[in-house]
Amino acid sequence: MSDFHKDILTGTVFVTGLLGFISGEFIISSTLFASAAIVSNVNLNRKRIKSDQFLCK
């Protein structure tokens, strides 16, 4: 999966969590917000590790 598709998926999960929060589904929305945050951090760390490995070569 490309980085663009991962960003689209993360954004979609975030927006879905926001809509769930507005509609009053707090448990579902907090789970979606947490999963979006975790996935976003994992993707950023992977990009950072790839760029560090590229710079070290």
Tab-separated table of N, CA, C and O in Angstrom:
chain	number	residue	atom	x	y	z
A	1	MET	N	0.855	-1.164	0.000
A	1	MET	CA	0.000	0.000	0.000
A	1	MET	C	0.907	1.236	0.000
A	1	MET	O	1.839	1.335	0.782
A	2	SER	N	0.625	2.181	-0.858
A	2	SER	CA	1.463	3.374	-0.949
A	2	SER	C	1.181	4.325	0.209
A	2	SER	O	0.176	4.206	0.924
A	3	ASP	N	2.084	5.276	0.387
A	3	ASP	CA	1.926	6.250	1.467
A	3	ASP	C	0.662	7.080	1.274
A	3	ASP	O	-0.003	7.443	2.245
A	4	PHE	N	0.336	7.395	0.024
A	4	PHE	CA	-0.865	8.181	-0.254
A	4	PHE	C	-2.115	7.439	0.202
A	4	PHE	O	-2.998	8.025	0.841
A	5	HIS	N	-2.178	6.134	-0.080
A	5	HIS	CA	-3.346	5.349	0.329
A	5	HIS	C	-3.425	5.237	1.855
A	5	HIS	O	-4.515	5.260	2.432
A	6	LYS	N	-2.282	5.114	2.513
A	6	LYS	CA	-2.275	5.061	3.976
A	6	LYS	C	-2.762	6.378	4.571
A	6	LYS	O	-3.507	6.387	5.555
A	7	ASP	N	-2.347	7.494	3.965
A	7	ASP	CA	-2.803	8.797	4.446
A	7	ASP	C	-4.303	8.968	4.241
A	7	ASP	O	-4.998	9.512	5.104
A	8	ILE	N	-4.808	8.508	3.113
A	8	ILE	CA	-6.256	8.575	2.848
A	8	ILE	C	-7.012	7.737	3.873
A	8	ILE	O	-8.038	8.176	4.417
A	9	LEU	N	-6.528	6.538	4.155
A	9	LEU	CA	-7.187	5.655	5.114
A	9	LEU	C	-7.175	6.263	6.513
A	9	LEU	O	-8.195	6.262	7.206
A	10	THR	N	-6.047	6.826	6.928
A	10	THR	CA	-5.954	7.451	8.239
A	10	THR	C	-6.898	8.648	8.336
A	10	THR	O	-7.586	8.838	9.343
A	11	GLY	N	-6.958	9.452	7.296
A	11	GLY	CA	-7.880	10.594	7.279
A	11	GLY	C	-9.327	10.168	7.336
A	11	GLY	O	-10.150	10.794	8.008
A	12	THR	N	-9.645	9.088	6.629
A	12	THR	CA	-11.016	8.576	6.637
A	12	THR	C	-11.413	8.082	8.029
A	12	THR	O	-12.522	8.355	8.493
A	13	VAL	N	-10.500	7.388	8.690
A	13	VAL	CA	-10.782	6.910	10.050
A	13	VAL	C	-10.967	8.095	10.992
A	13	VAL	O	-11.869	8.096	11.834
A	14	PHE	N	-10.146	9.125	10.828
A	14	PHE	CA	-10.267	10.314	11.676
A	14	PHE	C	-11.610	11.016	11.463
A	14	PHE	O	-12.294	11.371	12.426
A	15	VAL	N	-12.000	11.201	10.217
A	15	VAL	CA	-13.268	11.876	9.918
A	15	VAL	C	-14.446	11.038	10.419
A	15	VAL	O	-15.421	11.566	10.958
A	16	THR	N	-14.355	9.723	10.282
A	16	THR	CA	-15.409	8.850	10.787
A	16	THR	C	-15.521	8.965	12.306
A	16	THR	O	-16.622	8.991	12.863
A	17	GLY	N	-14.368	9.063	12.980
A	17	GLY	CA	-14.375	9.262	14.424
A	17	GLY	C	-14.990	10.593	14.807
A	17	GLY	O	-15.730	10.692	15.788
A	18	LEU	N	-14.707	11.615	14.015
A	18	LEU	CA	-15.293	12.928	14.274
A	18	LEU	C	-16.805	12.899	14.105
A	18	LEU	O	-17.544	13.438	14.939
A	19	LEU	N	-17.281	12.256	13.056
A	19	LEU	CA	-18.722	12.137	12.848
A	19	LEU	C	-19.377	11.303	13.949
A	19	LEU	O	-20.497	11.604	14.381
A	20	GLY	N	-18.685	10.266	14.404
A	20	GLY	CA	-19.204	9.466	15.515
A	20	GLY	C	-19.287	10.265	16.802
A	20	GLY	O	-20.226	10.116	17.582
A	21	PHE	N	-18.304	11.131	17.014
A	21	PHE	CA	-18.320	11.984	18.210
A	21	PHE	C	-19.492	12.955	18.167
A	21	PHE	O	-20.172	13.177	19.170
A	22	ILE	N	-19.721	13.541	16.998
A	22	ILE	CA	-20.825	14.496	16.854
A	22	ILE	C	-22.172	13.812	17.079
A	22	ILE	O	-23.072	14.373	17.684
A	23	SER	N	-22.276	12.560	16.607
A	23	SER	CA	-23.557	11.864	16.746
A	23	SER	C	-23.759	11.254	18.138
A	23	SER	O	-24.825	10.727	18.415
A	24	GLY	N	-22.751	11.333	19.001
A	24	GLY	CA	-22.915	10.868	20.367
A	24	GLY	C	-22.393	9.472	20.643
A	24	GLY	O	-22.579	8.948	21.735
A	25	GLU	N	-21.732	8.865	19.699
A	25	GLU	CA	-21.163	7.529	19.898
A	25	GLU	C	-19.735	7.686	20.404
A	25	GLU	O	-18.758	7.524	19.674
A	26	PHE	N	-19.610	7.980	21.693
A	26	PHE	CA	-18.322	8.378	22.246
A	26	PHE	C	-17.326	7.223	22.322
A	26	PHE	O	-16.132	7.434	22.129
A	27	ILE	N	-17.771	6.022	22.600
A	27	ILE	CA	-16.860	4.882	22.705
A	27	ILE	C	-16.277	4.549	21.337
A	27	ILE	O	-15.063	4.356	21.192
A	28	ILE	N	-17.129	4.515	20.330
A	28	ILE	CA	-16.664	4.209	18.978
A	28	ILE	C	-15.755	5.315	18.469
A	28	ILE	O	-14.694	5.046	17.894
A	29	SER	N	-16.129	6.559	18.693
A	29	SER	CA	-15.320	7.667	18.187
A	29	SER	C	-13.962	7.729	18.873
A	29	SER	O	-12.948	7.993	18.220
A	30	SER	N	-13.909	7.462	20.171
A	30	SER	CA	-12.612	7.482	20.857
A	30	SER	C	-11.726	6.340	20.369
A	30	SER	O	-10.506	6.512	20.240
A	31	THR	N	-12.314	5.210	20.060
A	31	THR	CA	-11.542	4.098	19.495
A	31	THR	C	-11.001	4.459	18.115
A	31	THR	O	-9.837	4.183	17.801
A	32	LEU	N	-11.815	5.101	17.293
A	32	LEU	CA	-11.364	5.506	15.962
A	32	LEU	C	-10.289	6.590	16.050
A	32	LEU	O	-9.309	6.551	15.294
A	33	PHE	N	-10.441	7.553	16.960
A	33	PHE	CA	-9.415	8.573	17.136
A	33	PHE	C	-8.094	7.948	17.575
A	33	PHE	O	-7.024	8.302	17.081
A	34	ALA	N	-8.169	7.017	18.516
A	34	ALA	CA	-6.955	6.362	19.003
A	34	ALA	C	-6.278	5.555	17.905
A	34	ALA	O	-5.049	5.602	17.753
A	35	SER	N	-7.056	4.830	17.116
A	35	SER	CA	-6.453	4.043	16.039
A	35	SER	C	-5.843	4.951	14.975
A	35	SER	O	-4.773	4.655	14.438
A	36	ALA	N	-6.470	6.078	14.668
A	36	ALA	CA	-5.902	7.025	13.705
A	36	ALA	C	-4.596	7.607	14.225
A	36	ALA	O	-3.631	7.755	13.472
A	37	ALA	N	-4.543	7.918	15.502
A	37	ALA	CA	-3.317	8.470	16.080
A	37	ALA	C	-2.191	7.448	16.081
A	37	ALA	O	-1.044	7.772	15.749
A	38	ILE	N	-2.501	6.203	16.432
A	38	ILE	CA	-1.477	5.163	16.461
A	38	ILE	C	-0.954	4.886	15.058
A	38	ILE	O	0.261	4.809	14.838
A	39	VAL	N	-1.848	4.754	14.092
A	39	VAL	CA	-1.431	4.481	12.717
A	39	VAL	C	-0.604	5.642	12.172
A	39	VAL	O	0.399	5.433	11.493
A	40	SER	N	-1.005	6.855	12.480
A	40	SER	CA	-0.265	8.026	12.013
A	40	SER	C	1.149	8.038	12.593
A	40	SER	O	2.119	8.295	11.880
A	41	ASN	N	1.287	7.748	13.872
A	41	ASN	CA	2.610	7.716	14.502
A	41	ASN	C	3.466	6.589	13.958
A	41	ASN	O	4.669	6.759	13.755
A	42	VAL	N	2.883	5.442	13.711
A	42	VAL	CA	3.635	4.313	13.153
A	42	VAL	C	4.135	4.662	11.757
A	42	VAL	O	5.287	4.402	11.416
A	43	ASN	N	3.276	5.280	10.942
A	43	ASN	CA	3.683	5.667	9.591
A	43	ASN	C	4.798	6.704	9.626
A	43	ASN	O	5.733	6.645	8.831
A	44	LEU	N	4.713	7.678	10.537
A	44	LEU	CA	5.766	8.685	10.646
A	44	LEU	C	7.085	8.059	11.072
A	44	LEU	O	8.146	8.424	10.559
A	45	ASN	N	7.034	7.123	12.014
A	45	ASN	CA	8.258	6.460	12.459
A	45	ASN	C	8.869	5.618	11.349
A	45	ASN	O	10.090	5.576	11.206
A	46	ARG	N	8.041	4.939	10.563
A	46	ARG	CA	8.569	4.154	9.446
A	46	ARG	C	9.234	5.045	8.412
A	46	ARG	O	10.284	4.719	7.880
A	47	LYS	N	8.613	6.196	8.109
A	47	LYS	CA	9.203	7.129	7.147
A	47	LYS	C	10.529	7.659	7.682
A	47	LYS	O	11.489	7.804	6.941
A	48	ARG	N	10.588	7.960	8.977
A	48	ARG	CA	11.814	8.480	9.576
A	48	ARG	C	12.917	7.431	9.541
A	48	ARG	O	14.068	7.735	9.232
A	49	ILE	N	12.583	6.184	9.827
A	49	ILE	CA	13.581	5.111	9.814
A	49	ILE	C	14.096	4.888	8.396
A	49	ILE	O	15.294	4.725	8.183
A	50	LYS	N	13.197	4.903	7.406
A	50	LYS	CA	13.616	4.738	6.019
A	50	LYS	C	14.548	5.865	5.598
A	50	LYS	O	15.552	5.631	4.940
A	51	SER	N	14.238	7.097	5.979
A	51	SER	CA	15.088	8.220	5.584
A	51	SER	C	16.431	8.166	6.313
A	51	SER	O	17.451	8.510	5.737
A	52	ASP	N	16.448	7.707	7.559
A	52	ASP	CA	17.717	7.575	8.293
A	52	ASP	C	18.584	6.496	7.670
A	52	ASP	O	19.798	6.671	7.558
A	53	GLN	N	17.986	5.400	7.251
A	53	GLN	CA	18.756	4.330	6.609
A	53	GLN	C	19.296	4.796	5.274
A	53	GLN	O	20.416	4.458	4.892
A	54	PHE	N	18.521	5.606	4.561
A	54	PHE	CA	18.962	6.111	3.272
A	54	PHE	C	20.135	7.068	3.451
A	54	PHE	O	21.076	7.065	2.681
A	55	LEU	N	20.096	7.895	4.506
A	55	LEU	CA	21.170	8.854	4.754
A	55	LEU	C	22.450	8.178	5.231
A	55	LEU	O	23.540	8.669	4.975
A	56	CYS	N	22.319	7.047	5.924
A	56	CYS	CA	23.495	6.344	6.451
A	56	CYS	C	24.263	5.597	5.375
A	56	CYS	O	25.427	5.297	5.553
A	57	LYS	N	23.624	5.304	4.267
A	57	LYS	CA	24.306	4.529	3.213
A	57	LYS	C	25.246	5.344	2.420
A	57	LYS	O	25.515	6.335	2.220
